[in-house]
CSV table of C-alpha atoms in Angstrom, one decimal:
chain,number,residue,atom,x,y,z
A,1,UNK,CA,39.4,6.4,-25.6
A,2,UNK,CA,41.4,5.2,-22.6
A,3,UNK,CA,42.1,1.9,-24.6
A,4,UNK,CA,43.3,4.0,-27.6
A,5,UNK,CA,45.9,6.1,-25.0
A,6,UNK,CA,46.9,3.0,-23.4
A,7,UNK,CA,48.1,1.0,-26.9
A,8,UNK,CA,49.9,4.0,-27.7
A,9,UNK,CA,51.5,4.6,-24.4
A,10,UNK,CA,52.8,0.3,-25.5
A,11,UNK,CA,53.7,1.8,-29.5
A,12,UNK,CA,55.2,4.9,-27.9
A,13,UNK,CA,57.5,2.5,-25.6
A,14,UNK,CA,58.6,0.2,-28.6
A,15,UNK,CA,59.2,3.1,-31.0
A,16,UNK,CA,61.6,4.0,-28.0
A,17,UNK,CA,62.9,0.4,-28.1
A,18,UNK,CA,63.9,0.3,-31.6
A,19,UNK,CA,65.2,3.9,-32.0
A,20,UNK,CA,67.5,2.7,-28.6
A,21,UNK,CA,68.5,0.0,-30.8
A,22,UNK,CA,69.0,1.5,-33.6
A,23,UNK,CA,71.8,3.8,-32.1
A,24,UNK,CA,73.1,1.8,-29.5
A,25,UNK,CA,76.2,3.0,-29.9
A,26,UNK,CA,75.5,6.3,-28.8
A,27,UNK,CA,76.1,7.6,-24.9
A,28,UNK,CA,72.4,8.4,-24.1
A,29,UNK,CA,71.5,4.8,-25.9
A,30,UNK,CA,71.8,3.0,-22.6
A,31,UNK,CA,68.9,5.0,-20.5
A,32,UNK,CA,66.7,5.4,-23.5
A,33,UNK,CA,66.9,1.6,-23.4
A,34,UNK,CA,66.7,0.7,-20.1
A,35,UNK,CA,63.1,3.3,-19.7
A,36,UNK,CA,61.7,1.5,-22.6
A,37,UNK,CA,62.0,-2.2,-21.4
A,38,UNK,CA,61.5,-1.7,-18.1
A,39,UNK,CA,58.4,0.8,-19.2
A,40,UNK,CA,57.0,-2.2,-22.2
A,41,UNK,CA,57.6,-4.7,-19.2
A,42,UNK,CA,55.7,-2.9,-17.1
A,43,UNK,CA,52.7,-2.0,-19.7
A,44,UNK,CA,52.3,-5.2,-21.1
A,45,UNK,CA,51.9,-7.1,-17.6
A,46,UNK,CA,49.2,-4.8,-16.9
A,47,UNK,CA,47.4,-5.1,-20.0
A,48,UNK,CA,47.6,-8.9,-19.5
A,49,UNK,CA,46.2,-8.2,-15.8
A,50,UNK,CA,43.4,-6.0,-16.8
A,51,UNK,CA,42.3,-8.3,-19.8
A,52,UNK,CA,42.5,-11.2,-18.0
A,53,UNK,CA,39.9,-10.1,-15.7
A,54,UNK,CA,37.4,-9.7,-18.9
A,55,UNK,CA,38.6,-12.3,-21.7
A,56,UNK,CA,41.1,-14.5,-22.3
A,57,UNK,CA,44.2,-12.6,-23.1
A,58,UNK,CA,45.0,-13.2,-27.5
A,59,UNK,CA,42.1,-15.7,-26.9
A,60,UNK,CA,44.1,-18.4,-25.3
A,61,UNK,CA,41.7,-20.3,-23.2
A,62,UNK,CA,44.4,-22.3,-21.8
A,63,UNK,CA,46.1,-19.9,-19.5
A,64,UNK,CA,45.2,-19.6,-16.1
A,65,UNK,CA,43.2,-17.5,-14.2
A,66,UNK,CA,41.8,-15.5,-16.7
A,67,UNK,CA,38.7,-14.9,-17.6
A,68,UNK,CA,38.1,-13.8,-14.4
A,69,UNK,CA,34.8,-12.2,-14.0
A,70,UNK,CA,33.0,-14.3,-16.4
A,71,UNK,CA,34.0,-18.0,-14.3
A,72,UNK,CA,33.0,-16.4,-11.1
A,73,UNK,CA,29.8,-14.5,-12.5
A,74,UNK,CA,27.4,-16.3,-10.0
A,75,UNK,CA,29.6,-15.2,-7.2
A,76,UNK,CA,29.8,-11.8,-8.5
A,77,UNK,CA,26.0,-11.6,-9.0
A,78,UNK,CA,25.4,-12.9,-5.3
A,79,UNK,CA,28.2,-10.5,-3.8
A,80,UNK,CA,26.3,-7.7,-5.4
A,81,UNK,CA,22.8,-8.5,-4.3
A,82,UNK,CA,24.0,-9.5,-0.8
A,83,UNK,CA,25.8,-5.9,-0.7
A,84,UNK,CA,22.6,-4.3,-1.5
A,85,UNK,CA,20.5,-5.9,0.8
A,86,UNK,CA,22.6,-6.2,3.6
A,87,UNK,CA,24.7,-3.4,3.7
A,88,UNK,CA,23.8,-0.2,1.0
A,89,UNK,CA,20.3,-0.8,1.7
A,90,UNK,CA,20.2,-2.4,4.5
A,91,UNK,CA,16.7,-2.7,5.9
A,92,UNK,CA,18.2,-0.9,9.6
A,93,UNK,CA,19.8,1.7,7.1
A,94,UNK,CA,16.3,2.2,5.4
A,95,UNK,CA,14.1,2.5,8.4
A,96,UNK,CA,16.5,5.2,9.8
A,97,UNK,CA,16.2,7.0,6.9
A,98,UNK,CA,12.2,6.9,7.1
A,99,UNK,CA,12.5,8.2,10.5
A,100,UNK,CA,14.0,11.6,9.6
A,101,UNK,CA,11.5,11.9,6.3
A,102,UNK,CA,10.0,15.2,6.8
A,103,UNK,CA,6.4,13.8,6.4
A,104,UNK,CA,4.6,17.0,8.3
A,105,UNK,CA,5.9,19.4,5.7
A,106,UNK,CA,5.3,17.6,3.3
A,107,UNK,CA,2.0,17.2,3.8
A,108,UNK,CA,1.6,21.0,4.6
A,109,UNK,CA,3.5,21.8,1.1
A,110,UNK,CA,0.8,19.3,-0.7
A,111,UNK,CA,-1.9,21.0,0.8
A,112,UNK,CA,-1.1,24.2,-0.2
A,113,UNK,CA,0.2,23.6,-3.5
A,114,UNK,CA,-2.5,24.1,-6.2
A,115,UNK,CA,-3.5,20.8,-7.2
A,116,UNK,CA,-7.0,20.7,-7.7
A,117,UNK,CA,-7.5,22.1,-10.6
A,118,UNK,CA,-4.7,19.7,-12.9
A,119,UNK,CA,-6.3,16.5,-10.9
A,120,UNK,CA,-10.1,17.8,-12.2
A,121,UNK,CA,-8.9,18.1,-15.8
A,122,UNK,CA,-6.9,14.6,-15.8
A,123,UNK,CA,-10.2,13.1,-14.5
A,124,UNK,CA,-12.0,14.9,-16.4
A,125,UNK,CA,-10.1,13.5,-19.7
A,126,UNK,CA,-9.5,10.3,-18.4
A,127,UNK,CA,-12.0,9.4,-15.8
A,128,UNK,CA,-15.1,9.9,-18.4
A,129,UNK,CA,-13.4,7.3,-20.7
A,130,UNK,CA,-12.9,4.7,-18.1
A,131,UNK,CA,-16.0,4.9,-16.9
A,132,UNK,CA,-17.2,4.5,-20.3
A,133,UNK,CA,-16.0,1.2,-20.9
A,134,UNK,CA,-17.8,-0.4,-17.7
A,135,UNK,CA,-20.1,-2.9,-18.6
A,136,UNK,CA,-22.7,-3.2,-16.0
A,137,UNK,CA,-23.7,-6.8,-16.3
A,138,UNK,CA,-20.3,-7.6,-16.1
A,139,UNK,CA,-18.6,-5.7,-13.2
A,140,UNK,CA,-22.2,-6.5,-11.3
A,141,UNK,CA,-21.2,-10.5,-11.6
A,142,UNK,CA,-18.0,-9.2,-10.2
A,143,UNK,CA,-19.3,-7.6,-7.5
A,144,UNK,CA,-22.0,-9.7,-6.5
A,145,UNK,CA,-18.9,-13.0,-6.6
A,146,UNK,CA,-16.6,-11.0,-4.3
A,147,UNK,CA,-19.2,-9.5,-1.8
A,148,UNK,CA,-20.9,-13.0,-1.7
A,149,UNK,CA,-17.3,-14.2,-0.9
A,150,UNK,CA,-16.5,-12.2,1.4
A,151,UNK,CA,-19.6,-12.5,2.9
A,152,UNK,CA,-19.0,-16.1,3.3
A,153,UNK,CA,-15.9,-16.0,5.0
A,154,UNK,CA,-17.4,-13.4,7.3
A,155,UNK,CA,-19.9,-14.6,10.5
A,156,UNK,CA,-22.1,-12.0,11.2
A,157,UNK,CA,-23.5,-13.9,13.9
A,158,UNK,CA,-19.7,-13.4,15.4
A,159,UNK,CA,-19.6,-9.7,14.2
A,160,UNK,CA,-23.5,-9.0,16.3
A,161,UNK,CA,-21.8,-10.8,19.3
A,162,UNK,CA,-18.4,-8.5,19.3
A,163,UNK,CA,-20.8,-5.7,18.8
A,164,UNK,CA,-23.0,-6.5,21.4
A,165,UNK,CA,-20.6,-7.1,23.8
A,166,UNK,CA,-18.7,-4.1,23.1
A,167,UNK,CA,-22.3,-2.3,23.5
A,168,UNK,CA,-22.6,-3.8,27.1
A,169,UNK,CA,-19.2,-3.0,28.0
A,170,UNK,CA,-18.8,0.5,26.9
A,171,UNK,CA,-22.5,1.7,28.4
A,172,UNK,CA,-23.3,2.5,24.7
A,173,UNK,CA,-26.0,0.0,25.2
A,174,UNK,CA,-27.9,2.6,27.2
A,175,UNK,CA,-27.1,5.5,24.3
A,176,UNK,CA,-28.9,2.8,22.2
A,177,UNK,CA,-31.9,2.2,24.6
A,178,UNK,CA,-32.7,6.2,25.0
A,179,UNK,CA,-32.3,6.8,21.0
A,180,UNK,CA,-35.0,3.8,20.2
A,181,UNK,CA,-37.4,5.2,23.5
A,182,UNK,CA,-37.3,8.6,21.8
A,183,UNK,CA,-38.8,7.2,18.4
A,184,UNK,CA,-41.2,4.9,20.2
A,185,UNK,CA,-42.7,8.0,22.3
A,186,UNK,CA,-42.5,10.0,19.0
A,187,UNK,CA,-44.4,6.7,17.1
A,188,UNK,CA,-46.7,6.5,20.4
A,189,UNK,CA,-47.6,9.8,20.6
A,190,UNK,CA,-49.0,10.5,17.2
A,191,UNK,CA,-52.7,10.5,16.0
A,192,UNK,CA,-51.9,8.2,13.8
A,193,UNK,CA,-50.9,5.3,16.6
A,194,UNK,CA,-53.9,6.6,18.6
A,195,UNK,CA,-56.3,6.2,16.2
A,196,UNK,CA,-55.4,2.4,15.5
A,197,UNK,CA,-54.6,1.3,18.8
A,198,UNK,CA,-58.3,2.4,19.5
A,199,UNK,CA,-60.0,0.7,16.6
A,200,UNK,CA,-57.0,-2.4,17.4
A,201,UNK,CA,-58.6,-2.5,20.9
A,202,UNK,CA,-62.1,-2.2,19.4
A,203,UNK,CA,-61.5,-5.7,17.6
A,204,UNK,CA,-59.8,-7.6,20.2
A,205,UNK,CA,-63.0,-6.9,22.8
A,206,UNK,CA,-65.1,-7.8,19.9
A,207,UNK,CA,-63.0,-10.9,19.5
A,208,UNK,CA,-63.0,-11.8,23.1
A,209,UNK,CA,-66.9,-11.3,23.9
A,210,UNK,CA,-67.7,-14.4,22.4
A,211,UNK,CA,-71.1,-15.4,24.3
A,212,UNK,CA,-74.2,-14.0,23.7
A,213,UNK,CA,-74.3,-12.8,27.3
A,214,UNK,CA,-70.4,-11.4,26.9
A,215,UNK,CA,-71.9,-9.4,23.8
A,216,UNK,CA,-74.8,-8.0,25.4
A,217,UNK,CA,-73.0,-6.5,28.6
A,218,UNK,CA,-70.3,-5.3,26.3
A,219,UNK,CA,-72.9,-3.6,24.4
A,220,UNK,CA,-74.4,-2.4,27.2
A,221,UNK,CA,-71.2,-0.8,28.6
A,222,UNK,CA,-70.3,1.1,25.5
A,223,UNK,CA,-74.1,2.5,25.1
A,224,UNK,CA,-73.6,3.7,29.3
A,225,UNK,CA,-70.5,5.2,27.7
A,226,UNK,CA,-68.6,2.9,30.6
A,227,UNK,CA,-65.9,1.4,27.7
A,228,UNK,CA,-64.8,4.5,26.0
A,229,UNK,CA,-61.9,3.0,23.6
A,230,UNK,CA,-60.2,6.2,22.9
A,231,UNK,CA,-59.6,6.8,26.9
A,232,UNK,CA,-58.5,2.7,26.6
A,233,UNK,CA,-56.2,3.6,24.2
A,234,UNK,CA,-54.6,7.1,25.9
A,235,UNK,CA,-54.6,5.0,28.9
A,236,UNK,CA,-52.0,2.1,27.5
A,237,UNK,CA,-50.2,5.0,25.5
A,238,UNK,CA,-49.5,6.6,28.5
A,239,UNK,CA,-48.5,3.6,30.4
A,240,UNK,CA,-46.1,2.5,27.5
A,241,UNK,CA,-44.4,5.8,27.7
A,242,UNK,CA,-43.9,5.5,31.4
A,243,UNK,CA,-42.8,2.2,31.5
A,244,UNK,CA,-40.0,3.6,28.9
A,245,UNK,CA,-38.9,6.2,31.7
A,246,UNK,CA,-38.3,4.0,34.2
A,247,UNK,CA,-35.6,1.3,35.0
A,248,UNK,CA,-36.9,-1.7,34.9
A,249,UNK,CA,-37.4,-0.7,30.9
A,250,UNK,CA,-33.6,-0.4,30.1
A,251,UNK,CA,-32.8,-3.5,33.0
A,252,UNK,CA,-35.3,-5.6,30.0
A,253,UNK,CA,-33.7,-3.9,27.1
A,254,UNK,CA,-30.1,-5.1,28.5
A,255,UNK,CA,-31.5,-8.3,29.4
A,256,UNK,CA,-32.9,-9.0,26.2
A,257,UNK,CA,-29.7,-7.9,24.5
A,258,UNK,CA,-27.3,-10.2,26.6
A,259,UNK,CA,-29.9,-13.2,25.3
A,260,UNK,CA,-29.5,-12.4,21.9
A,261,UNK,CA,-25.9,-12.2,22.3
A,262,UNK,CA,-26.0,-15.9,23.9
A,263,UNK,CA,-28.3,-17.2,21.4
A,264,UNK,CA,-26.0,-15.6,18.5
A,265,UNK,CA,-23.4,-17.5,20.2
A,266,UNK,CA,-24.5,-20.8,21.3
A,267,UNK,CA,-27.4,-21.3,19.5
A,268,UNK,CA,-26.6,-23.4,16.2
A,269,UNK,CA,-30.2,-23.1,14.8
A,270,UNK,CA,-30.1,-19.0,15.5
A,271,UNK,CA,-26.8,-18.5,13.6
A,272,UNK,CA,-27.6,-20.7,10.9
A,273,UNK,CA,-30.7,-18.6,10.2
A,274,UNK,CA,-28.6,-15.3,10.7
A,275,UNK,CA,-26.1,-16.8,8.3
A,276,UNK,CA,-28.9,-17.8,5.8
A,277,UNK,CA,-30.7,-14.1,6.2
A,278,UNK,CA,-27.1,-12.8,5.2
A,279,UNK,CA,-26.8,-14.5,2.1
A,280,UNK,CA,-30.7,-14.2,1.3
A,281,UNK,CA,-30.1,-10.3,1.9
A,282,UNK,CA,-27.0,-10.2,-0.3
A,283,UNK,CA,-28.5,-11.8,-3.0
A,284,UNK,CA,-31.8,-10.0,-3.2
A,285,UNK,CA,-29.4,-6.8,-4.0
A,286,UNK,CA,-29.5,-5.9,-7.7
A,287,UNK,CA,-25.9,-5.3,-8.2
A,288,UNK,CA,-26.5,-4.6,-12.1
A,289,UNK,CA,-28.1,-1.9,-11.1
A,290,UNK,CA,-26.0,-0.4,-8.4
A,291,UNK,CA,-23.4,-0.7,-11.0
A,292,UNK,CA,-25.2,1.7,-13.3
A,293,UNK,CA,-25.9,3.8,-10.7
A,294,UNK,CA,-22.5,4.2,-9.4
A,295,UNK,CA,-21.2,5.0,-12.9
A,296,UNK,CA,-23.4,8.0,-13.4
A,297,UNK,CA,-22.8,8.9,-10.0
A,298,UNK,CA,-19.0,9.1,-11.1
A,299,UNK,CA,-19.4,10.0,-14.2
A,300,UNK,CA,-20.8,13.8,-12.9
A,301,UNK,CA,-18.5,13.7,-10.2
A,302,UNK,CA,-15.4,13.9,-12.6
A,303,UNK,CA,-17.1,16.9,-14.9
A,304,UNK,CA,-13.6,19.3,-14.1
A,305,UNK,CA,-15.4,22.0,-12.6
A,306,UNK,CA,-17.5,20.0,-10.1
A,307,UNK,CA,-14.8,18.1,-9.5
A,308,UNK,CA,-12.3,20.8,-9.1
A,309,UNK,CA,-14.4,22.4,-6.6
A,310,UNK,CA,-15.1,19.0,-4.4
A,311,UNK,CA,-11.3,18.8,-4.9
A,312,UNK,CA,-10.8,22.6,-3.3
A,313,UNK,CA,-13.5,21.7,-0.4
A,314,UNK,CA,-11.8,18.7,-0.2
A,315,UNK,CA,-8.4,20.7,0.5
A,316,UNK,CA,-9.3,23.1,2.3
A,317,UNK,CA,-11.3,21.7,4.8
A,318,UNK,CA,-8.4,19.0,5.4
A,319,UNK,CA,-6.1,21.9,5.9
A,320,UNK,CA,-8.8,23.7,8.4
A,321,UNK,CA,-8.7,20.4,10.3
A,322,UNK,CA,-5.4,20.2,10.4
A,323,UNK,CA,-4.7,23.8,12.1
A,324,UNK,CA,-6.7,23.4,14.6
A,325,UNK,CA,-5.7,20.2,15.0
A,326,UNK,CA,-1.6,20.4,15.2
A,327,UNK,CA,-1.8,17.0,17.0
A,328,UNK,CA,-3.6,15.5,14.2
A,329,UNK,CA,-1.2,15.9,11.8
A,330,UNK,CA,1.8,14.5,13.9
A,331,UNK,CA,-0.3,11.5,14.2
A,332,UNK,CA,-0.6,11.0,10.2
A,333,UNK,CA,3.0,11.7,9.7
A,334,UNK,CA,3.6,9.1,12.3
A,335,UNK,CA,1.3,6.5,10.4
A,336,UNK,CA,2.7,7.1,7.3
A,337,UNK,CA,5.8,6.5,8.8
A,338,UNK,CA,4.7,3.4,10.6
A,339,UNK,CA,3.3,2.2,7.0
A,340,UNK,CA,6.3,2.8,5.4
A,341,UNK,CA,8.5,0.9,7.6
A,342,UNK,CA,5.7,-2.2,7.5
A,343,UNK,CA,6.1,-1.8,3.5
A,344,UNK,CA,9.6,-1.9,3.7
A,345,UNK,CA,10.2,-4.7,6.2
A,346,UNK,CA,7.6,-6.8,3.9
A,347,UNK,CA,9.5,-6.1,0.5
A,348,UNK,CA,12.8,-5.4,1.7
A,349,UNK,CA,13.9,-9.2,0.9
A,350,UNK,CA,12.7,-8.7,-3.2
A,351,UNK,CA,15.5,-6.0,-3.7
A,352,UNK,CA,18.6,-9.1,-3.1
A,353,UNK,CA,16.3,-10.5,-5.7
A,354,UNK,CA,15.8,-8.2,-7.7
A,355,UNK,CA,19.1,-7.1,-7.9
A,356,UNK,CA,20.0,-11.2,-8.5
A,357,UNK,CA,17.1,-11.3,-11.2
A,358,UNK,CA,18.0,-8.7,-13.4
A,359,UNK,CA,21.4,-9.4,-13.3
A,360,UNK,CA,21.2,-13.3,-14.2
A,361,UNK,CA,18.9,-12.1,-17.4
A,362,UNK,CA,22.4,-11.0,-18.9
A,363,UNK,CA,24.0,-12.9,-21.4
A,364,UNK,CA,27.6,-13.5,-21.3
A,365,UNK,CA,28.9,-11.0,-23.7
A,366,UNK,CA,26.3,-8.0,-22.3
A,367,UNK,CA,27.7,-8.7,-18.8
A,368,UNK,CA,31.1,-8.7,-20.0
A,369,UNK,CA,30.5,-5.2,-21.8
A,370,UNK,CA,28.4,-3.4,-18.9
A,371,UNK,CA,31.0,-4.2,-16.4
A,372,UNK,CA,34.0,-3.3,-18.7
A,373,UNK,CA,31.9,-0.2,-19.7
A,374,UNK,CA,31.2,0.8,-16.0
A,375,UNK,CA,34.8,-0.5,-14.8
A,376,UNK,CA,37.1,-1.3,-17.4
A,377,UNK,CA,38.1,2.7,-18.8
A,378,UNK,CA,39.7,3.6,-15.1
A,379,UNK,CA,41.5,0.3,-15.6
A,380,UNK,CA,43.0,1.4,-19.2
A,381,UNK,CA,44.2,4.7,-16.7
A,382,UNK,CA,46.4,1.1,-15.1
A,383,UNK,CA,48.3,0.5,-18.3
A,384,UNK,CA,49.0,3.7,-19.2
A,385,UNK,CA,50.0,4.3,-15.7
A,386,UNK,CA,52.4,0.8,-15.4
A,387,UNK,CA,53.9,2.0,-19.0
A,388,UNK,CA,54.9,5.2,-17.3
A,389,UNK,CA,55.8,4.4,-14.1
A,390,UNK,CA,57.8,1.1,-15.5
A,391,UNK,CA,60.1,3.5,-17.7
A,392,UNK,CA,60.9,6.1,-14.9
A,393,UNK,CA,61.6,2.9,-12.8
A,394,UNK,CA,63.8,1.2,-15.5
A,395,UNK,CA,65.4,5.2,-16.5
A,396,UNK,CA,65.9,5.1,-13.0
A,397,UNK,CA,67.8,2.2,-12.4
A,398,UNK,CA,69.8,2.5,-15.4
A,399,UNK,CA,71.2,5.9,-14.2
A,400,UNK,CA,72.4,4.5,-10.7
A,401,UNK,CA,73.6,1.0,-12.4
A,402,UNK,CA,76.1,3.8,-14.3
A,403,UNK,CA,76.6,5.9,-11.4
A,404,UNK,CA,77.6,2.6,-9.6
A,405,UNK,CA,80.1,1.6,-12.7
A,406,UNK,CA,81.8,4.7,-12.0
């Protein structure tokens, strides 16, 4: 449309030329004249700017400097992609701008919006069907490659070292101590451990008496009633369970942990074996299985209304938490900030190229048209301008040129 009102601003400016002409003889001849050369002057030097910065002007390749935007296209592309970056989105410009996202009320407002229930029915439509087309030999194999991968890059002799260090360090190592003594007094004082310690030490003194004379005395004390083995077996199960209350017990328990740790560390043969109880361990697992498993599992959990209402627990005991816990959530809106700005300072580089990509994927002619479409109508508003101006201009001067005559 601006093109169209530009051309006729030029035809308006001719007509004007050749009606001048045409009575040239008359007094008011002169100006009329005057406006429209100066004003065809002035509209046909812009319309020769503002195509030459598109096309070739009449499709003359041989004139200079035109063409303009297509010959310095890869200079244009970079300019653009290097303004992004560096300056419109700028990656200090972006990580200001993350620092004043209101992440706390935003979390608040997704909490208390009413979101469950949609999210139950999309899994419930969708989650079914995905689920469905799991194949459990298949994504087993997967599984089993990646843990058995992973596993392999992992040492878990390195991991029970860091652990038990940590353990020693930190004092949980006694924690650990009185939680195992608590089951072993529970394990020591039940009828059950009574009973076969007894009949245990029963066999070992039957074991040991291996003489004829050794048998005979041994008989002899149990008929006397002198080798009662249920008092023999109170008798240890009392001393085990004082020898767990005292010291020396958890000086032996951290004793024997700081050797493990030293064998898990220095000990080629030991962490070879760990290694090898890893893999062995791994492999035993019947991933097929735990596939299937985990499928039905899912497979309830996305029914719509048990998973709306895990959803709704899910909400509301996130937003409990969070009440009572004000200081919580200024500590997740300052992760997700932290995240944010880690994301962007990774990716920040791929928007230049980005920008560079999509732009190079243009052909000639659809570069040509996007800028002229984007750019090229405000510079029609040029012409039609220059036309104007350049007759008031030339009107102008021809009325002081007479004023000057006279």
């Amino acid at each position: 449309m601006q093109r169209r009102w530009a051309n006729i601003s030029l035809g308006i400016l001719l007509l004007l030329l050749v009606v001048a002409l045409a009575f040239r003889h008359s007094g008011w001849a002169p100006y009329l004249l005057g406006m429209a050369l100066a004003g065809l002057a002035g509209g046909v030097a812009d319309w020769y700017a503002v195509t030459a910065l598109f096309r070739h002007p009449l499709g003359l390749k041989w004139l200079p400097h035109t063409s303009i935007i297509s010959a310095n296209r890869e200079r244009i592309i970079n300019a653009i992609a290097t303004l992004v970056e560096t300056e419109l989105l700028s990656l200090e410009y972006v990580t200001r701008q993350l620092d004043k996202l209101p992440w706390d009320r935003w979390i608040t407002q997704g909490l208390a919006a009413d979101w469950p229930r949609p999210v139950a029915v999309w899994l419930g439509r969708h989650g079914r069907e995905w689920l469905a087309d799991v194949a459990p030999a298949e994504w087993g194999s997967l599984v089993k490659n990646w843990t058995e991968r992973q596993a392999a890059s992992l040492s878990l002799s390195d991991g029970l070292v860091t652990l038990i260090r940590w353990l020693v360090a930190s004092g949980h190592d006694r924690d650990l101590f009185q939680f195992l003594a608590q089951h072993v007094r529970v394990t020591l004082d039940s009828v059950e451990f009574t009973d076969e310690m007894e009949s245990r030490l029963k066999l070992v003194l039957e074991q040991y008496t291996k003489t004829t004379t050794q048998k005979f005395f041994l008989g002899l004390l149990e008929s006397l009633g002198t080798v009662d083995y249920r008092d023999l077996s109170l008798s240890l199960k009392h001393g085990l369970m004082e020898w767990l209350e005292s010291d020396k017990a958890l000086d032996q328990f951290e004793l024997l942990l700081v050797r493990m740790m030293m064998a898990l560390r220095d000990n080629p043969t030991v962490r070879e074996r760990v290694e090898a109880f890893k893999m062995g361990a791994l492999g035993q697992i019947p991933w097929e299985e735990v596939v299937v498993w985990l499928r039905a599992q899912l497979t309830a959990s996305v029914e719509p209304e048990k998973a709306a209402e895990t959803l709704e627990k899910v909400r509301q005991a996130v937003t409990d938490w969070l009440r009572d816990h004000p200081e919580t959530l200024h500590q997740v809106s300052d992760a997700l900030t932290v995240g944010a700005a880690r994301l962007v300072r990774q990716y920040h580089p791929v928007l230049g190229r980005l920008v560079r990509d999509n732009l190079n994927q243009m052909n000639e002619r659809e570069w040509i048209d996007k800028l002229e479409w984007y750019v090229g109508r405000d510079l029609q508003w040029i012409r039609i301008n220059g036309a104007i101006v350049g007759g008031l201009v030339g009107l102008l001067i021809t009325v002081v040129t007479h004023l000057l005559r006279l």
